[in-house]
XYZ file of C-alpha atoms in Angstrom:
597
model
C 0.000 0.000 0.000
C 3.083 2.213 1.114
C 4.141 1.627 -2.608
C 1.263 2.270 -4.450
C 0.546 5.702 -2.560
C 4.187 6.668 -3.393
C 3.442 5.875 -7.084
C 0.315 7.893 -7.346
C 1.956 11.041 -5.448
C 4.721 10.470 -8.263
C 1.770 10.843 -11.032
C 0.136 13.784 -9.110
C 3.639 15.436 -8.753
C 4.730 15.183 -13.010
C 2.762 18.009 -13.741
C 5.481 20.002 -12.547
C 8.106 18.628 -15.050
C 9.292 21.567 -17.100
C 8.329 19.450 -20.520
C 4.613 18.987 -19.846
C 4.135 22.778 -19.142
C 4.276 23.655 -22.763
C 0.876 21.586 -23.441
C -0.949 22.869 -20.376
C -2.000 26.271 -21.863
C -4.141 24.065 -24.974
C -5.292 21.664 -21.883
C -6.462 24.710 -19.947
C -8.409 26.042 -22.724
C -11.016 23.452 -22.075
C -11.570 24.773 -18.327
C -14.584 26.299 -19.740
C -16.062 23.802 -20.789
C -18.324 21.054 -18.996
C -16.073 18.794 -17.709
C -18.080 15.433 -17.849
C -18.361 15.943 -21.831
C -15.061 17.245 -22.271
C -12.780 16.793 -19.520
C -13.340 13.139 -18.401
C -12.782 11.789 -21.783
C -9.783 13.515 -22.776
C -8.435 12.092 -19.023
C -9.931 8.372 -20.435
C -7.172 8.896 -23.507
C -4.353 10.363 -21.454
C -4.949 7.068 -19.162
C -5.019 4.551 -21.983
C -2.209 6.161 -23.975
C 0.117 6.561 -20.921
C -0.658 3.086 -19.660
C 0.121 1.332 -23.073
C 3.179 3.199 -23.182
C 4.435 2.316 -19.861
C 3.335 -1.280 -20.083
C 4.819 -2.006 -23.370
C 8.252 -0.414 -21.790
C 8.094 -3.087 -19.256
C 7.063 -5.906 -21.153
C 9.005 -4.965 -23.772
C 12.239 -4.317 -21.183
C 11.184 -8.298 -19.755
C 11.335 -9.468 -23.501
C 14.872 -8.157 -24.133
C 16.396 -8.806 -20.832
C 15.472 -12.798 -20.897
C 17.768 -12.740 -23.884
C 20.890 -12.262 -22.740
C 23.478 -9.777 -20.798
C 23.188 -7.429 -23.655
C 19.400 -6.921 -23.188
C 20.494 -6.230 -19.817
C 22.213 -3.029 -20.139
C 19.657 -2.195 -23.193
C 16.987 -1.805 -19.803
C 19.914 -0.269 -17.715
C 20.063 2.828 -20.396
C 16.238 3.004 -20.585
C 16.226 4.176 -16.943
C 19.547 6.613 -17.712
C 16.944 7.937 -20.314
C 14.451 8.837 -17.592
C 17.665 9.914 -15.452
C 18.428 12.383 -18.566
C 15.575 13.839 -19.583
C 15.052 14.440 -15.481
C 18.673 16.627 -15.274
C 18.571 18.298 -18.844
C 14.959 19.313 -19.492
C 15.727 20.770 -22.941
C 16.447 17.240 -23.968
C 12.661 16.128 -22.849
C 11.192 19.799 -24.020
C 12.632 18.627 -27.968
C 11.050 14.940 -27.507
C 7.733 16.452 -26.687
C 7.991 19.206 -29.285
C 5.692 17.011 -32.363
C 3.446 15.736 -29.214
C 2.792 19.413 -28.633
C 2.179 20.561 -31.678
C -0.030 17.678 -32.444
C -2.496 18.645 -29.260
C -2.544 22.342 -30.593
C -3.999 21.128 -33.501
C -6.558 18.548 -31.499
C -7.398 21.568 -29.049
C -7.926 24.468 -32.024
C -11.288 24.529 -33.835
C -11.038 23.199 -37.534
C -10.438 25.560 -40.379
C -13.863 26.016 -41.236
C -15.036 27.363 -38.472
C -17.159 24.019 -36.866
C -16.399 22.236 -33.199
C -14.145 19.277 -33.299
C -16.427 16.155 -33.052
C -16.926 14.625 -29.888
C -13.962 12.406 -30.254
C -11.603 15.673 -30.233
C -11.494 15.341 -26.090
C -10.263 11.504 -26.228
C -7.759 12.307 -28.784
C -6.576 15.530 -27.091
C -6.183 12.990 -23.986
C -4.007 10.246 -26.191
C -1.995 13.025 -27.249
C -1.278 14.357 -23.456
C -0.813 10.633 -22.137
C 2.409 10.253 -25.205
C 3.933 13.366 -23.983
C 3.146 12.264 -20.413
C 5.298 9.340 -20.687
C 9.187 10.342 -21.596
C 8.392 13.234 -19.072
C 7.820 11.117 -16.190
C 9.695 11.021 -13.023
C 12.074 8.790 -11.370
C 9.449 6.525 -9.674
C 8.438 5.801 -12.794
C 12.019 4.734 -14.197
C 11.783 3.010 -11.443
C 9.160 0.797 -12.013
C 9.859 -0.073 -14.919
C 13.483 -0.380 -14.949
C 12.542 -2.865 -12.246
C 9.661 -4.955 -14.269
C 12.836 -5.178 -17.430
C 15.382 -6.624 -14.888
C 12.649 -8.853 -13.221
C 9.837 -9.305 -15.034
C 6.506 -7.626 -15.559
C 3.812 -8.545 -13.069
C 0.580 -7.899 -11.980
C 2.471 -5.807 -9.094
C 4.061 -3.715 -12.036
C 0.812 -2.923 -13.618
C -0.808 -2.066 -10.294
C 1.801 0.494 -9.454
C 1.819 1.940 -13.307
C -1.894 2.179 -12.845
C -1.390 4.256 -9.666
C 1.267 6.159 -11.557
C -1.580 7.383 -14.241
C -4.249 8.270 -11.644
C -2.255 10.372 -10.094
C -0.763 12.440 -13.538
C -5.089 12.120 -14.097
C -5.699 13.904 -10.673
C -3.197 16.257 -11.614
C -5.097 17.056 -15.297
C -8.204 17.064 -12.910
C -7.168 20.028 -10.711
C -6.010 21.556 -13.872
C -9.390 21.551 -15.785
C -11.113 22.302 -12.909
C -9.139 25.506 -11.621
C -8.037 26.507 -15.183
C -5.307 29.662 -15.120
C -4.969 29.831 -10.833
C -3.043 26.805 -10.667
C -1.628 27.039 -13.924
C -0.282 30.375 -12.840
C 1.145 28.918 -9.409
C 2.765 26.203 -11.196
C 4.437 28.941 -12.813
C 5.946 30.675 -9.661
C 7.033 27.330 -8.589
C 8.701 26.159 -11.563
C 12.087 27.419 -10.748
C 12.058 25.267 -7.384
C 10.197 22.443 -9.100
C 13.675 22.009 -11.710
C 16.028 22.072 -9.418
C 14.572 18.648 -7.372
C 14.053 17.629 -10.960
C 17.988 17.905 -11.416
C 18.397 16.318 -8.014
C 16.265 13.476 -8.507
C 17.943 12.889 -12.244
C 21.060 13.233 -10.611
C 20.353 10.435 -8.197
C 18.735 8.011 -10.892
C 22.096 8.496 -13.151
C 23.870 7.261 -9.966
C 21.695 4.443 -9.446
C 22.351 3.719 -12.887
C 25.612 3.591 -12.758
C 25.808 1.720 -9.837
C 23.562 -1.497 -10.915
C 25.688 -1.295 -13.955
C 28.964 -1.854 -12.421
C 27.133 -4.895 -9.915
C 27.146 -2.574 -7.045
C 23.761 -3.380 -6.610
C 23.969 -6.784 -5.387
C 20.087 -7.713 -6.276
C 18.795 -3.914 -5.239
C 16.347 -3.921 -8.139
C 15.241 -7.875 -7.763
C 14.318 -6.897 -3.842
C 12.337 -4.132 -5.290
C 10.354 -6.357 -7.651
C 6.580 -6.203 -7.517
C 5.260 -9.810 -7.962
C 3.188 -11.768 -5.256
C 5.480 -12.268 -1.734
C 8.592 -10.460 -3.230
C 11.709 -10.011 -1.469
C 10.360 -6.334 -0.507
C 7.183 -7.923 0.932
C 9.000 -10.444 3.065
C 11.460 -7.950 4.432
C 8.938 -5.381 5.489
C 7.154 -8.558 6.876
C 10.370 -9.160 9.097
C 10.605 -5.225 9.851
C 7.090 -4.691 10.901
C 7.408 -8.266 13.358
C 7.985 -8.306 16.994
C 11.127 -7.338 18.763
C 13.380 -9.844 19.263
C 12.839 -10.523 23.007
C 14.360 -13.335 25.372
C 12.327 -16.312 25.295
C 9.537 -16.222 27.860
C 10.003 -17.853 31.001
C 8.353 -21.224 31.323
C 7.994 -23.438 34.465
C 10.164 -26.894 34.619
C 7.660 -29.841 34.234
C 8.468 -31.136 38.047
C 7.214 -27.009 38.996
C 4.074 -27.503 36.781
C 3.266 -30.774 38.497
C 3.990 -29.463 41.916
C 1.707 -25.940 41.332
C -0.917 -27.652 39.473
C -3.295 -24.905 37.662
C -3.295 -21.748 38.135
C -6.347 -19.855 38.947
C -7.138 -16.763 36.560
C -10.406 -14.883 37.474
C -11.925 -12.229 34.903
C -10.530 -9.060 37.257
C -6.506 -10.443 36.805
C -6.000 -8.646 34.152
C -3.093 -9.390 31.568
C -0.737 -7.168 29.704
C -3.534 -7.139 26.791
C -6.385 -6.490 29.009
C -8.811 -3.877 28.156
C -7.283 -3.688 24.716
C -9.349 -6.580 23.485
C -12.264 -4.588 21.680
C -15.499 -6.343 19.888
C -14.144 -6.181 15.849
C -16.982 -8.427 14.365
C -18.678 -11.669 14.537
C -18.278 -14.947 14.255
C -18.942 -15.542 10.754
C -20.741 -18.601 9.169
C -18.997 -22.019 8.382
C -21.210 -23.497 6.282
C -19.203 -22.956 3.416
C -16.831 -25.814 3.973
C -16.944 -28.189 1.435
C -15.263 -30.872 3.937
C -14.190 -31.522 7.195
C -10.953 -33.477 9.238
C -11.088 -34.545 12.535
C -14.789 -33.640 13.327
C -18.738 -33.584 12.158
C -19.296 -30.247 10.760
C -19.231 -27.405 13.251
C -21.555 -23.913 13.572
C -20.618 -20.793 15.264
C -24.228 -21.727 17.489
C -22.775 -25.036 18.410
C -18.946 -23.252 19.578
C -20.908 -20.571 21.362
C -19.608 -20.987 25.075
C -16.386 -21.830 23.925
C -13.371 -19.613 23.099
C -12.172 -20.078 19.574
C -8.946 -19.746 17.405
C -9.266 -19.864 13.971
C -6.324 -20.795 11.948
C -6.033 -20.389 7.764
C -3.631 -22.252 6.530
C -2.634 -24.122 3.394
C -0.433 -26.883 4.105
C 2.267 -26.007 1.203
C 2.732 -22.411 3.158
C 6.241 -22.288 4.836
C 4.972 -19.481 6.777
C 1.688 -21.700 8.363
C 3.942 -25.223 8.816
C 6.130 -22.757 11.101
C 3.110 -21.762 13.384
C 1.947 -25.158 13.792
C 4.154 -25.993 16.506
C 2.366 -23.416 18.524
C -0.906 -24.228 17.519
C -0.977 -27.503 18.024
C 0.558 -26.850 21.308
C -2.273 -23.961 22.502
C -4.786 -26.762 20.918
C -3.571 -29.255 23.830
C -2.585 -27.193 26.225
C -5.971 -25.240 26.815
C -8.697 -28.005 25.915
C -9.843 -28.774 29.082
C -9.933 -24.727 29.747
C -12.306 -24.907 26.953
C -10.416 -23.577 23.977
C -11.592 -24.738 20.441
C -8.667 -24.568 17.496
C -10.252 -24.810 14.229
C -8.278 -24.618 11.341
C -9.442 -23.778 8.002
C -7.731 -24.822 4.954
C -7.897 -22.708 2.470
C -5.660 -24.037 -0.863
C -3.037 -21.895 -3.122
C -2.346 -24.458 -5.862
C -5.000 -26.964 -7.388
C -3.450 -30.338 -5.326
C -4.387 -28.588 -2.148
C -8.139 -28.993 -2.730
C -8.057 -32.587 -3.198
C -9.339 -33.942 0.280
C -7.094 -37.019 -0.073
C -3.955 -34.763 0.147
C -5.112 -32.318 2.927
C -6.055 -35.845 4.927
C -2.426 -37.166 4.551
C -0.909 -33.687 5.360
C -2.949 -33.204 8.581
C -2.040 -36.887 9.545
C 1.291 -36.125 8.727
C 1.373 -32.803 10.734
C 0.002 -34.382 13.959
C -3.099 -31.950 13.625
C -5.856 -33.140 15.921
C -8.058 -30.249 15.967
C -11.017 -29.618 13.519
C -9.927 -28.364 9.968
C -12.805 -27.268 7.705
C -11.794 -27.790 3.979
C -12.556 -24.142 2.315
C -12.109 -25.056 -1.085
C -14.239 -22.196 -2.238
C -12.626 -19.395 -0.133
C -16.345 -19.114 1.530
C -15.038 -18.909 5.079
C -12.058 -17.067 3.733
C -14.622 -13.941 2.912
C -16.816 -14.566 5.562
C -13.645 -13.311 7.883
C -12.849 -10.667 5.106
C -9.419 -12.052 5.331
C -6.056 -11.529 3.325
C -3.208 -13.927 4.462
C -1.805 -17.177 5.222
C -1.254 -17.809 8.569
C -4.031 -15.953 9.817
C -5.256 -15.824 13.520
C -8.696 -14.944 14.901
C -9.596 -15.619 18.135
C -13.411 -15.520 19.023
C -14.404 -15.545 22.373
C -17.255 -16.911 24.378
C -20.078 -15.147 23.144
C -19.258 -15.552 19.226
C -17.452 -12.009 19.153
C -14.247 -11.799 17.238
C -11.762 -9.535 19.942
C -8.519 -10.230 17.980
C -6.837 -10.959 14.755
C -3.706 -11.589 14.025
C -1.174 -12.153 10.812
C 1.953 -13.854 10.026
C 4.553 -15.593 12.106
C 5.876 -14.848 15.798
C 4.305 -12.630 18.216
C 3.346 -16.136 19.779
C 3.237 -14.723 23.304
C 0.795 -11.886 22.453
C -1.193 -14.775 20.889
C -0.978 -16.860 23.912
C -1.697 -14.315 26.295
C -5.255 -13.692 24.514
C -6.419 -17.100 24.649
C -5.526 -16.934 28.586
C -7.431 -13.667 28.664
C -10.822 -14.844 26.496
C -10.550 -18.092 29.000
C -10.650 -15.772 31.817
C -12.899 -13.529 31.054
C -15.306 -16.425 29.956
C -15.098 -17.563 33.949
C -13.048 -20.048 33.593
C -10.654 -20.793 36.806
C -8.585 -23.501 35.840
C -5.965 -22.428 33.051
C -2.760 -23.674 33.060
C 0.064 -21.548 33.705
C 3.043 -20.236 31.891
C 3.882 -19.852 28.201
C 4.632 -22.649 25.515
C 7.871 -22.628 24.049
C 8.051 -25.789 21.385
C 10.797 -26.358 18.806
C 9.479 -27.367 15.308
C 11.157 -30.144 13.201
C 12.112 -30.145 9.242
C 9.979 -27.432 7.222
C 8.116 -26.514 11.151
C 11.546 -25.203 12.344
C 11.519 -21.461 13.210
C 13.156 -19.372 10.985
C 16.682 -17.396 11.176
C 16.705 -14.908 13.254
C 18.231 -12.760 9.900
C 15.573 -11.566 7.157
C 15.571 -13.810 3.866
C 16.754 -11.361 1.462
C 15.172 -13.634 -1.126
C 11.030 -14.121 -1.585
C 8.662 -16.393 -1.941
C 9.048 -17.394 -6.325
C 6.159 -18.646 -8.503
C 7.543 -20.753 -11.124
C 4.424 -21.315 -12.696
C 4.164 -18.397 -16.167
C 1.032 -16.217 -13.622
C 3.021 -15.152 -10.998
C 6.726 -15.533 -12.368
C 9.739 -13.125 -11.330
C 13.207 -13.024 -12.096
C 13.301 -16.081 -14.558
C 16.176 -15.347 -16.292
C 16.717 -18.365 -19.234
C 17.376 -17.497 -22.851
C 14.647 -16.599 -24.405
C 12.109 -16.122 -21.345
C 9.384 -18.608 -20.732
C 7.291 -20.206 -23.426
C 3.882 -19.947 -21.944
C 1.609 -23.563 -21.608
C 3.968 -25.135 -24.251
C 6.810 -27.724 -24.435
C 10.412 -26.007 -24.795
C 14.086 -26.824 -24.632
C 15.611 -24.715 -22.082
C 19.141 -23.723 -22.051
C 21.247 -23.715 -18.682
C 21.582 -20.098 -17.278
C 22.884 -20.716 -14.161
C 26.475 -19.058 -14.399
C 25.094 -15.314 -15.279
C 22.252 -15.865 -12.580
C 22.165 -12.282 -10.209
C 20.779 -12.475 -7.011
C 17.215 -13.902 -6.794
C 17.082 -14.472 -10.594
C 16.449 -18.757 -11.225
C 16.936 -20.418 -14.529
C 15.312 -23.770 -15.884
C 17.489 -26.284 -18.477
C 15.780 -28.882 -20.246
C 12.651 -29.622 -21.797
C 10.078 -28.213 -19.531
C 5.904 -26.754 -19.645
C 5.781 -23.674 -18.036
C 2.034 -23.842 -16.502
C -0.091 -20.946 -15.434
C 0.950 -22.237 -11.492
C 3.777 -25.087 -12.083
C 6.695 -26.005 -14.606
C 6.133 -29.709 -15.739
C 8.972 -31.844 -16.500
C 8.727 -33.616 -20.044
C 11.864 -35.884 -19.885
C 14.441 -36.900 -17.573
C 17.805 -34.563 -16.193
C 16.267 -31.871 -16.528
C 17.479 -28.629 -13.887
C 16.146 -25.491 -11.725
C 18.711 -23.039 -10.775
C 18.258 -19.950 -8.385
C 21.056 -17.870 -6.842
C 19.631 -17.128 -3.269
C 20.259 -15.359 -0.134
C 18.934 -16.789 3.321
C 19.205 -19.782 5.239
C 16.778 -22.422 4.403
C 15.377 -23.410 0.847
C 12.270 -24.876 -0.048
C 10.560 -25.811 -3.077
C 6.564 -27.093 -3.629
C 7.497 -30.257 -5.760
C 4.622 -32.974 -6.989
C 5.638 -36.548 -8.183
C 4.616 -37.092 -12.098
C 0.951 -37.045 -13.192
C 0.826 -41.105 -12.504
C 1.924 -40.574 -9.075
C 5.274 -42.055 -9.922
C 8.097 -41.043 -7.586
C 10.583 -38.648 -9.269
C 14.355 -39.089 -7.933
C 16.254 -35.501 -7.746
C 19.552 -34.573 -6.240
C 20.868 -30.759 -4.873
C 24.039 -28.515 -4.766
C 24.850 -25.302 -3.328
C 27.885 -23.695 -5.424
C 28.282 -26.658 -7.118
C 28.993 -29.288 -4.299
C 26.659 -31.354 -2.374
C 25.058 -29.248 0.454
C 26.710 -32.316 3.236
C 25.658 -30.556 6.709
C 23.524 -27.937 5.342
C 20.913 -30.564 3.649
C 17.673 -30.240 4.509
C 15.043 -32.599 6.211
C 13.785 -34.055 2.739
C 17.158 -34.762 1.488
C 20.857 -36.396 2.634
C 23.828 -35.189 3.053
C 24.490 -35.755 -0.488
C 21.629 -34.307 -2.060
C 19.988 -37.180 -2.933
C 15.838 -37.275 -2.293
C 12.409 -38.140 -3.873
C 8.989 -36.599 -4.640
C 6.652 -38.938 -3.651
C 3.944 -36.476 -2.863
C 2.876 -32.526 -3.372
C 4.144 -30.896 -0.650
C 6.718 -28.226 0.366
C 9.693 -29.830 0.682
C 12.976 -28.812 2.768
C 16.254 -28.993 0.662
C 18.684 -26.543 2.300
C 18.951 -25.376 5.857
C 22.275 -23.958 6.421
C 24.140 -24.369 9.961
C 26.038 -21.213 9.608
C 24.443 -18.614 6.605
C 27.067 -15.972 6.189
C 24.176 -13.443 4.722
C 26.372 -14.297 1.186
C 24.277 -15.340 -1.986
C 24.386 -18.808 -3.072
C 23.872 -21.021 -6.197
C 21.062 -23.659 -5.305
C 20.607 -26.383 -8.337
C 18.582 -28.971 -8.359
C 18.426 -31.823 -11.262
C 15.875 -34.413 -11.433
C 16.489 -37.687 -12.933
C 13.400 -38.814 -13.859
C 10.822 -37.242 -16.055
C 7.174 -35.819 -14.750
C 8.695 -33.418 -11.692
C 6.554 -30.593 -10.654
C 7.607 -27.592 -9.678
C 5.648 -24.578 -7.927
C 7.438 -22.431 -5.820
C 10.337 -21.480 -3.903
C 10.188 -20.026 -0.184
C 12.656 -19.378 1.740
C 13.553 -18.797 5.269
């Protein structure tokens, strides 16, 4: 969100750039006129015009990049463009100069004396949103200097979107104040070129600096796509300090104490800070359920509630499951209900055979409703995976919570719902368990590389020769010696999928040069359910110590179901990038997506 408002202040703020001031006076002579006829269209063209610009400079940027080094640097000098025309603004006033002219003549009435047709607005717009886009800011350059290295996304065209309502709100204010802010502009101009300068200035440096490596995966952190390297390091900003573990009694002082006694007035540190923020939705949109007959918020009434969603392929929720299942056991006879509430990313996670084996799998005893159809999911109005909401006695939801850690907080509301629901006899102290395999807690450094779709909807940073041939068969070539931070390469005959990459015959590799600890990969046997052998390196030698839980110390393991499976967990990460490769000897492998941790 931080982002996106950024981008749009960047649109609003581009009516200042020296080169669009010249076509103002021809947009300002249709202040007079009624702005839904006029004025809203010719912001319709400006949108569409500036939009196809921008997104064909992205795509366009992907397309030439995926070739090779060359295309590369061809990106690199389409943001010193930007950086350019930002410093010199005679160099962006001559680019503009046949844009202008052409909207004098769309704005002027026609030689014989008659009104432009009604279309005049729309094409007066077009005309605006062409000279918008060389005259853009840095933010822009930005964005799309970040969508060539990495790969357009949906992100990209989200922020480039944001980007054109804002240069729109500008036009806006424009039409609708005519010559008062046309004439402040003016008196501002002079202040407005100079932080133009400075901010060309500062894109020409960032230039040169990705150019000569300096910036060690800069632009791939700042990619766009779903769970990008951004996301997950505000994610690990925005978490809870990193505080001493809580103190928790010796099982011989547990025995000896017994329960503790909690009445409604003992107040913990979250007390009074629990407010009412909605009720307990309806779960009859489950399409299955695990471990119980199907439940209604009428028949949990009386009982506190947590309610987990979860998707067991998400690193994120098989790291809170330790806690969960913990809470789940701990506080049953208090008269806490966990629920959890599967809610699938990829197609195998609706199939009720594979959640069954995964909860068994998991050790998950509580009640998981299937929600195949995301029914419960927007019932809750929720966003994320792992997501906590804890409802308490009388059906009202007094807490939410998202993401990983912040386990004590979590605790110390189910021990406040208890008590305030009269209960007497909750046991004392906080849990502190230690998860196993792919439910280990992370390290305690940031992964400074995201969560990577290989599958053609959400891909980022692929960086193979020739970029990915969408739903089809393809020969790949091996890319993995020019591979840049968080950039991955396939080699060998693979289908790129909307959500998965298919292997068609045997040997065939994923590289990805990462930074973080652990490294984990959704992988599926073939479509006959035939095991696929595989083996790992990191930099080329078998990962020994730092294998993961689904592998040896060789590298060697099998896919024998879908799942997320763990394939490096370093002892000691140095916070250096690393080459991770994977081959896979037999044919039929799917791949879906890399997390790390």
């Amino acid at each position: 969100m931080l982002i996106l408002i950024v981008a749009y202040l960047g649109g609003v703020l581009t009516i200042l750039s020296p080169c669009i001031l010249p076509v103002l006076p021809f947009v300002f002579a249709r202040a007079d006129r009624p702005f839904r006829p006029h004025g809203l269209p010719m912001l319709l063209g400006m949108a569409l015009a500036f939009a196809a610009v921008a997104t064909l400079a992205a795509v366009g940027g992907s397309w030439i990049v995926s070739l090779n080094e060359y295309g590369r640097l061809a990106a690199i000098a389409m943001l010193a463009l930007f950086g350019v025309t930002l410093l010199f603004p005679g160099i962006a006033d001559r680019m503009s100069r046949p844009l202008v002219a052409l909207g004098l003549r769309i704005s002027g009435p026609r030689s014989d004396g008659r009104a432009l047709s009604v279309f005049s607005p729309l094409l007066l717009g077009v005309g605006t949103g062409l000279l918008w886009a060389p005259c853009a800011g840095p933010i822009l350059g930005l964005i799309l200097t970040s969508a060539a290295l990495n790969g357009a996304s949906f992100g990209t065209s989200l922020l480039l979107l944001a980007y054109a309502a804002g240069a729109c709100t500008s036009l806006a204010a424009a039409l609708l104040f005519g010559g008062r802010l046309f004439s402040a502009m003016k008196r501002s101009l002079h202040m407005g070129e100079w932080v133009r300068r400075a901010a060309g200035g500062a894109v020409l440096l960032g230039v040169g600096a990705i150019a000569l490596g300096l910036d060690t995966g800069l632009l791939a952190r700042l990619s766009v796509g779903t769970t990008s390297a951004l996301e997950q390091a505000l994610v690990e900003r925005v978490r809870e300090p990193k505080l001493p573990p809580p103190q928790v009694e010796s099982s011989a002082l547990r025995e000896e104490a017994g329960f503790a006694r909690v009445s409604a007035s003992r107040e913990t540190p979250l007390a009074r800070a629990l407010k009412v923020e909605g009720h307990f939705p309806s779960l009859a949109g489950a399409t299955e359920w695990i471990n119980s007959a199907p439940l209604t918020p009428e028949a949990l009434r009386g009982k506190v509630v947590l309610v987990d969603f979860w998707t067991y392929s998400c690193i994120n929720c098989l790291r809170t499951l330790p806690y969960v299942r913990a809470w789940a056991e701990k506080y049953k006879d208090a008269g806490l209900v966990v629920l959890g509430v599967h809610a699938p990313e990829f197609a195998f996670e609706k199939r009720p055979a594979n959640v069954r084996r995964a909860v068994d799998e998991l050790g998950i005893g509580f009640p998981v409703a299937l929600d195949n159809d995301f029914a419960i999911w927007r019932g809750f109005d929720n966003q994320a995976w792992p997501a906590f909401y804890f409802i308490d006695a009388e059906g009202r939801i007094r807490h939410r919570q998202f993401g990983e850690n912040r386990y004590d907080q979590a605790e110390q509301v189910i021990q406040q719902l208890l008590a305030e629901a009269g209960r007497t006899r909750i046991a004392a102290g906080l849990v502190a368990p230690l998860g196993q395999g792919t439910q280990a807690a992370p390290g305690l450094e940031p992964a400074l590389s995201g969560e990577t779709y290989l599958g053609h909807e959400r891909a980022h940073g692929f960086a193979s020769p020739g970029g990915i041939a969408r739903g089809r068969a393809n020969v790949y070539q091996p890319a993995s010696s020019s591979l840049r931070t968080n950039q991955w390469s396939l080699a060998g005959d693979w289908t790129v999928e909307a959500e998965r990459a298919v292997l068609n015959s045997a040997n065939g590799r994923i590289a990805y040069r990462f930074q973080a600890r652990d490294v984990h990969l959704v992988l599926g046997p073939a479509a006959n359910c035939k095991p696929v052998r595989f083996r790992v390196w990191v930099d080329g030698k078998p990962p020994l110590e730092d294998h993961g839980s689904d592998i040896d110390a060789q590298g060697h393991g099998v896919i024998d179901v879908q799942k997320l499976y763990q394939l490096v967990r370093q002892q000691a990460a140095n916070g250096k990038d690393r080459l991770f490769e994977i081959e896979f000897l037999d044919a039929g492998a799917q791949a879906y997506a890399f997390t790390f941790g």
